[in-house]
Short mmCIF file of C-alpha atoms in Angstrom, two decimals:
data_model
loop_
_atom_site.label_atom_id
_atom_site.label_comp_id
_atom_site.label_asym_id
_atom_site.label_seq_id
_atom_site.Cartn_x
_atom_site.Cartn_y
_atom_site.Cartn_z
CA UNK A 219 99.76 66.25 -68.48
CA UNK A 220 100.98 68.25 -65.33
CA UNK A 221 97.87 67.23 -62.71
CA UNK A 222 97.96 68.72 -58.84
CA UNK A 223 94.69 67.79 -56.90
CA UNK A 224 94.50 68.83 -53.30
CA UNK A 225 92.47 67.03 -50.39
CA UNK A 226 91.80 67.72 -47.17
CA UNK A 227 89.80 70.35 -46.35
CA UNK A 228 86.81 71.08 -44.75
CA UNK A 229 85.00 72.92 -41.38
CA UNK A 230 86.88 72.97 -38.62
CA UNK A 231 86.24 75.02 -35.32
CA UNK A 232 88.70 78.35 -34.21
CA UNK A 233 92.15 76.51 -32.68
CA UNK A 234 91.64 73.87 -34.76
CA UNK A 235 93.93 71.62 -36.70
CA UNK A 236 93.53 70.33 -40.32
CA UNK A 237 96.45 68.78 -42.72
CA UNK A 238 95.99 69.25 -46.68
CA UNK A 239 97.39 67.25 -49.28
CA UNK A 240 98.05 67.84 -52.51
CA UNK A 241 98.84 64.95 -54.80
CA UNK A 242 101.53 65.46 -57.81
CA UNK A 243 101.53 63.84 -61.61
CA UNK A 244 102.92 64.33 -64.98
CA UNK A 245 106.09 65.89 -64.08
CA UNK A 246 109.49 64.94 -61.67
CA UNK A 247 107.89 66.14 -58.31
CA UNK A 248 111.07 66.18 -56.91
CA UNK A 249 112.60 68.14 -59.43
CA UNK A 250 110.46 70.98 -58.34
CA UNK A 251 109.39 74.03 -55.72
CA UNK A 252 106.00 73.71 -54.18
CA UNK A 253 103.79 76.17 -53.09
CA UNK A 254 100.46 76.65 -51.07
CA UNK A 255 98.42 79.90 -52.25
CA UNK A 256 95.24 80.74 -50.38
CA UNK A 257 92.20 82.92 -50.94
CA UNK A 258 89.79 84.29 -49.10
CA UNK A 259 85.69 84.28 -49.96
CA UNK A 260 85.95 86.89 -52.78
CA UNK A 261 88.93 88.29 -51.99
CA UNK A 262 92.37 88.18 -54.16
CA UNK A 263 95.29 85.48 -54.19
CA UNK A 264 97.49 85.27 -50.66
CA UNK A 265 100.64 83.26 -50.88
CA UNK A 266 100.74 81.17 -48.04
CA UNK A 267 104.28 79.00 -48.21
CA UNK A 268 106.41 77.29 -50.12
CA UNK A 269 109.18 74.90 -49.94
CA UNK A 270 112.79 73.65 -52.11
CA UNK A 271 112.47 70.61 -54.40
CA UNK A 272 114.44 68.25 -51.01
CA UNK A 273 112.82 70.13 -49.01
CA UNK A 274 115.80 71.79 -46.96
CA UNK A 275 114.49 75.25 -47.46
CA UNK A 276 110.70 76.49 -46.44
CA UNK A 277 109.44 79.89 -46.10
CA UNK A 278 106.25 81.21 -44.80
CA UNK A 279 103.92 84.43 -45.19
CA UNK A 280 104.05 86.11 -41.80
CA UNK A 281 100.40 85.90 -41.33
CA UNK A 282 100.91 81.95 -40.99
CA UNK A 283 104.36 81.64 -39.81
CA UNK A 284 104.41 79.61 -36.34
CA UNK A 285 100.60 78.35 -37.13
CA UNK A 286 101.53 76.21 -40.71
CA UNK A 287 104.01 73.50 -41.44
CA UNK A 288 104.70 72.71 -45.44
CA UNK A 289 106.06 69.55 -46.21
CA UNK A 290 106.89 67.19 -48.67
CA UNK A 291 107.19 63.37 -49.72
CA UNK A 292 109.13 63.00 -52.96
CA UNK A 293 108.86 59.60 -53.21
CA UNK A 294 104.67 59.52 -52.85
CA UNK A 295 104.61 62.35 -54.96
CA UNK A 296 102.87 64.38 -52.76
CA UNK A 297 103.07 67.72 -50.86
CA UNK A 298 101.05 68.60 -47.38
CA UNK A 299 100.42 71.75 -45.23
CA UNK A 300 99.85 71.20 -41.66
CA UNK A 301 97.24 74.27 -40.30
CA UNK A 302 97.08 74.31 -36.52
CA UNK A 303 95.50 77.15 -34.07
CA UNK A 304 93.01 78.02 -37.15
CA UNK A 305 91.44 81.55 -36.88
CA UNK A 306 88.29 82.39 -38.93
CA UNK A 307 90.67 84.66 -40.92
CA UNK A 308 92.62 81.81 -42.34
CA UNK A 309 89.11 80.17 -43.87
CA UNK A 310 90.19 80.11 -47.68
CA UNK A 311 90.04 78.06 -50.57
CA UNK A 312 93.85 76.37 -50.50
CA UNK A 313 95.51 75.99 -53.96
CA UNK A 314 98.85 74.02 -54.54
CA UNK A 315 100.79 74.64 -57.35
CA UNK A 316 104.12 74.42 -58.83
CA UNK A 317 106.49 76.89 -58.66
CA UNK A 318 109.30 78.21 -61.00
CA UNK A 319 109.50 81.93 -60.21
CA UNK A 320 105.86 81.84 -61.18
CA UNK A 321 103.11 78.91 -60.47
CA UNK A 322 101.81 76.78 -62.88
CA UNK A 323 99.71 74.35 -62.97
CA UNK A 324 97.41 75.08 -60.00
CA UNK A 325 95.53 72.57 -58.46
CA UNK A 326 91.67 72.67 -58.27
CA UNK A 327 91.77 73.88 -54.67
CA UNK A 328 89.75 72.81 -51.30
CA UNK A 329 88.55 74.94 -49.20
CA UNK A 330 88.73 75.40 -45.67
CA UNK A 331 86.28 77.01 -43.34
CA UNK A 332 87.17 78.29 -40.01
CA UNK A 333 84.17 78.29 -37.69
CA UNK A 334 82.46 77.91 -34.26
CA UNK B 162 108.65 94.04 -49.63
CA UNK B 163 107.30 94.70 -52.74
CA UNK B 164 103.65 95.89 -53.48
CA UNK B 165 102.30 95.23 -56.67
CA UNK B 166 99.02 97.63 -57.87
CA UNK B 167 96.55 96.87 -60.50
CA UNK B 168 94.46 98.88 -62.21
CA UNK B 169 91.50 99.30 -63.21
CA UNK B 170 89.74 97.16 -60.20
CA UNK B 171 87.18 96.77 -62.52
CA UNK B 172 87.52 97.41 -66.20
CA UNK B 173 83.86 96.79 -68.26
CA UNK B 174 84.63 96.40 -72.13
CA UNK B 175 82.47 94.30 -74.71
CA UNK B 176 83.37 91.60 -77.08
CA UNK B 177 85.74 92.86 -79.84
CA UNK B 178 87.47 95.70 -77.57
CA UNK B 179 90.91 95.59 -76.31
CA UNK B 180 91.79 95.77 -73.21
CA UNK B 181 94.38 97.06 -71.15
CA UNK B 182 95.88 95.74 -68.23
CA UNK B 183 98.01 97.78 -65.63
CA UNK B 184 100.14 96.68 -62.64
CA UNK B 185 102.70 98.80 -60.94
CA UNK B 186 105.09 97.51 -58.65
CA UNK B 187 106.24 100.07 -55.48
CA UNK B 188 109.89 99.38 -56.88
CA UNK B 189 111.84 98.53 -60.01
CA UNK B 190 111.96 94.62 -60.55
CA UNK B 191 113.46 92.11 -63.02
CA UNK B 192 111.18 91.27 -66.05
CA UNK B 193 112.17 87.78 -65.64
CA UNK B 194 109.86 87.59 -62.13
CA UNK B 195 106.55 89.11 -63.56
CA UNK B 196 103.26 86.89 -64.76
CA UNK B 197 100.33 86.85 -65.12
CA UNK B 198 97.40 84.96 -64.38
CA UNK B 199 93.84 84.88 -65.18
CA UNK B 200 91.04 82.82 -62.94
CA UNK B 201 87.21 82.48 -64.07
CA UNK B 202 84.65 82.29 -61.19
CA UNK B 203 84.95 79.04 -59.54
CA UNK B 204 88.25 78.23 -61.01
CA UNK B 205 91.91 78.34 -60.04
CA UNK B 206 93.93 80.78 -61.38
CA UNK B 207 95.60 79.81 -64.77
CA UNK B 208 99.29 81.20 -65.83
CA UNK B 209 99.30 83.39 -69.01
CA UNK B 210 102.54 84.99 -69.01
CA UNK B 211 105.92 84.61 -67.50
CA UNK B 212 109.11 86.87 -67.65
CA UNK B 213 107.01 89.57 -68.35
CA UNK B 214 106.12 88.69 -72.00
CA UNK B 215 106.14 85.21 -72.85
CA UNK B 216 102.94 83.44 -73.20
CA UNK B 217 102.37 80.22 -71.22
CA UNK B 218 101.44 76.90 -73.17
CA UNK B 219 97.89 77.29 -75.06
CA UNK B 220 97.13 80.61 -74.46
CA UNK B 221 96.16 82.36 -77.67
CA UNK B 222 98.05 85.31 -79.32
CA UNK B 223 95.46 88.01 -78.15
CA UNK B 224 97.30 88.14 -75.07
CA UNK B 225 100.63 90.41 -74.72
CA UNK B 226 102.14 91.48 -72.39
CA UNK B 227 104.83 94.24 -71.65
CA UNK B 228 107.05 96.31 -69.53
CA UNK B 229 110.03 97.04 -67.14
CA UNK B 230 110.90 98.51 -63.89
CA UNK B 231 108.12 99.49 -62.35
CA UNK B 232 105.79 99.22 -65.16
CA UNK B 233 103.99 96.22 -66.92
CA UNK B 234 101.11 95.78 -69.14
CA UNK B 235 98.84 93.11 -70.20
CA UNK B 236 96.88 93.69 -73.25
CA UNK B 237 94.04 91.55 -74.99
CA UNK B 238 93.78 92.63 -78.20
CA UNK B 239 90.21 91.58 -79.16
CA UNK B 240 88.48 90.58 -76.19
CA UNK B 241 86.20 87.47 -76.69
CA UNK B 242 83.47 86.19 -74.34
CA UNK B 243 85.61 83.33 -72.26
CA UNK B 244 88.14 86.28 -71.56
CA UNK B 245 85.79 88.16 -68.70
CA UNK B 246 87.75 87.09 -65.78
CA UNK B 247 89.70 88.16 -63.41
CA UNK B 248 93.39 89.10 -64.21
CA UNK B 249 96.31 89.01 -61.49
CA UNK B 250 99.55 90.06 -61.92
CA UNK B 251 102.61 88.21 -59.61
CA UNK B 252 106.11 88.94 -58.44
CA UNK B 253 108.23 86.36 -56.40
CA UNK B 254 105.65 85.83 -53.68
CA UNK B 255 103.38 88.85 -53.93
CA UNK B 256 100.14 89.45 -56.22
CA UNK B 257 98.03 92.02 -57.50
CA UNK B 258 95.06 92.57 -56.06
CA UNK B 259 93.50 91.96 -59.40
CA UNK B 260 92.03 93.60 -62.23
CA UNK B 261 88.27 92.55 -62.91
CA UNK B 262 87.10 92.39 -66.47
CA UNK B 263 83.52 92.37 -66.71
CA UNK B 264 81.34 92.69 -69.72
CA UNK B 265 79.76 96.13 -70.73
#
């Protein structure tokens, strides 16, 4: 069946850098949107970015926009967010999932915390 | 941009009840962008309808959902323990803030 598992996260300090992945299977990756939803300890669902099956179009939420880079690597199956200049704001748990207009499946998310 | 409002934040029902599910969007959009999600504590969010009405793969029959324009609906008909949760509706790139169900 559809599978997404993330990786990648962890503590890292304010202006800090971290790079999740998010490993695809049971369905033609590259046949497919990908997006990056985050959210916050107790809070609600934030999309973050998301990005055209090649890969030529990307779009961010403003509040990340400069800061996060999506990406993607059809033929590893795989799709990656690059987080630099971390504030403690952006400490989340980080969900990939696949997107038609909505987003299913989700992965399990991993969670990122931003502090000194 | 496009808000999207739930309500209730909170709605506290028991076992058996049906429940209703409200989320308003600041301006009229196409059925064919609205779902809905539910996520259990601990859990990622799991897709139970699309285009407004259509349940996703597995999800069982209590669910329904409804509306237009500015208006949709999710309804459980006969709520059973696994459905206390956390409901979100979604639009494009914007969600609810959620609607929590907890048990009365």
């Amino acid at each position: 069946q559809e599978q997404l598992v993330e990786s990648g996260g962890g503590l890292v300090k304010p202006g800090g850098s971290l790079r999740l992945s998010c490993a695809a299977s049971g369905f033609t990756f590259g046949d497919y949107y990908m997006g990056w939803i985050r959210q916050a300890p107790g809070k609600g669902l934030e999309w973050v970015s998301y990005i055209s099956s090649s890969g030529s179009s990307i779009y961010y939420a403003d509040s990340v926009k400069g800061r996060f880079t999506i990406s993607r690597d059809n033929a590893k199956n795989s799709l990656y967010l690059q987080m630099n200049s971390l504030r403690a704001e952006d400490t989340a748990v980080y969900y990939c999932a696949k997107m038609a207009i909505w987003f299913d499946p989700w992965g399990q998310g991993t969670l990122v915390t931003v502090s000194s | 941009e496009i808000v999207l409002t739930q309500s209730p934040g909170t709605l506290s029902l028991s076992p058996g009840e049906r429940a209703t599910l409200s989320c308003r969007a600041s301006q009229s959009l196409s059925s064919d962008y609205l779902a809905w999600y539910q996520q259990k504590p601990g859990q990622a969010p799991r897709l139970l309808i699309y285009g407004a009405s259509s349940r996703a793969t597995g999800i069982p029959d209590r669910f329904s959902a409804s509306g237009s324009g500015t208006d949709f609906t999710l309804t459980i008909s006969r709520l059973e323990p696994e459905d206390f949760a956390v409901y979100y509706c979604q639009q494009r790139v914007t969600f609810g803030g959620g609607t929590k169900m907890e048990i009365k």
